[in-house]
Amino acid sequence: MLLLDGKIASAAVKEELKQQVQQLLENGKRAPHLAAILVGNNGASETYVASKVKNCEETGFRSTLIRFDADIDESVLLAKISELNLDPSVDGILVQLPLPGQISEQKVIEAIDPAKDVDGFHPVNVGKLVQGLPSFVSATPYGIMLMLAYYKIETKGKHAVVIGRSNIVGRPMSILLSSNLPQGNCTVTLCHSHTPNLKELCLQADIVVAALGRPGFVSADMVKDGAVIIDVGITRVTDPTAKKGFRIKGDVAFEEVAAKAAAITPVPGGVGLMTIAGLLKNTMQAYQQNNN
Ligand code: GUN
């Protein structure tokens, strides 16, 4: 069984980016710049954004964290996005989701200049992805593609089952895996809460991507011997023995599934780290495309 280690694969991506930044600086250019917006203080969002900022620093990128109180008016956030859209020193803009109820996530996503949309959530970028055109790809599915590439996982002609149809992970993942890309060319089945025969479909899968947000959902009796298992779950479960009072659990029952799998991602230490690698790659791409 091959452990698909996010620490190792993301370190390789980050090292390459770091060298690119060093080269830029040696040539008298500035570093890529990510602006991240955090509204309120949702615990998980705080952690993710802090990690994004830290990874920017480690790679030599500039980052700016902009914070707003949870009760701000939508117009305040939209005005800040307009300002960042026009700021030539900012390459990538990221608004951490979820947002408080008074703010329309869709309006916010559509307010970001598609050329700075390093999350790949803007309909223009999603549309380009569907058409197989160069675009910003949502960081988690992008990171998974980078992971598959790093470990040279053969995907051509394979049957991939993606569980979960979210705009951020499941749907773009299904499009990437079915695209004519080095880590694509799969036949893809996209499953969701109304799929009646999920277990039978999973048993046919050469590659399973679990992105439904239900801890331990994928059990050993759902996967065939030799399958490649990608676990996108990152649910916080209460654990009084843990330092912070919770643990992060994936969507896959790791021990029992690992015993059957050819390759599997751990949680934590798997896909989560690749998401950051995907975001950094997107930020470098935005920098390069925006006339730097
Ligand atoms: N919330 C959960 N995942 C993501 C992500 O990839 N980007 C942003 N902006 N918010 C998220």
XYZ file of C-alpha atoms and ligand atoms in Angstrom, residues 52 94-97 119 121 168 275, ligand 1:
20
model
C -2.585 29.849 3.779
C -9.443 34.852 -1.816
C -12.537 35.289 0.341
C -12.694 32.452 2.859
C -16.035 30.618 2.859
C -9.944 30.002 -5.723
C -14.924 29.826 -7.950
C -15.690 23.571 -4.552
C -5.145 22.369 -1.320
N -13.848 27.095 2.406
C -13.603 25.776 2.309
N -12.712 25.539 1.321
C -12.405 26.721 0.793
C -11.525 27.123 -0.255
O -10.869 26.323 -0.934
N -11.471 28.442 -0.498
C -12.180 29.350 0.213
N -12.080 30.627 -0.113
N -13.004 29.013 1.180
C -13.101 27.710 1.470
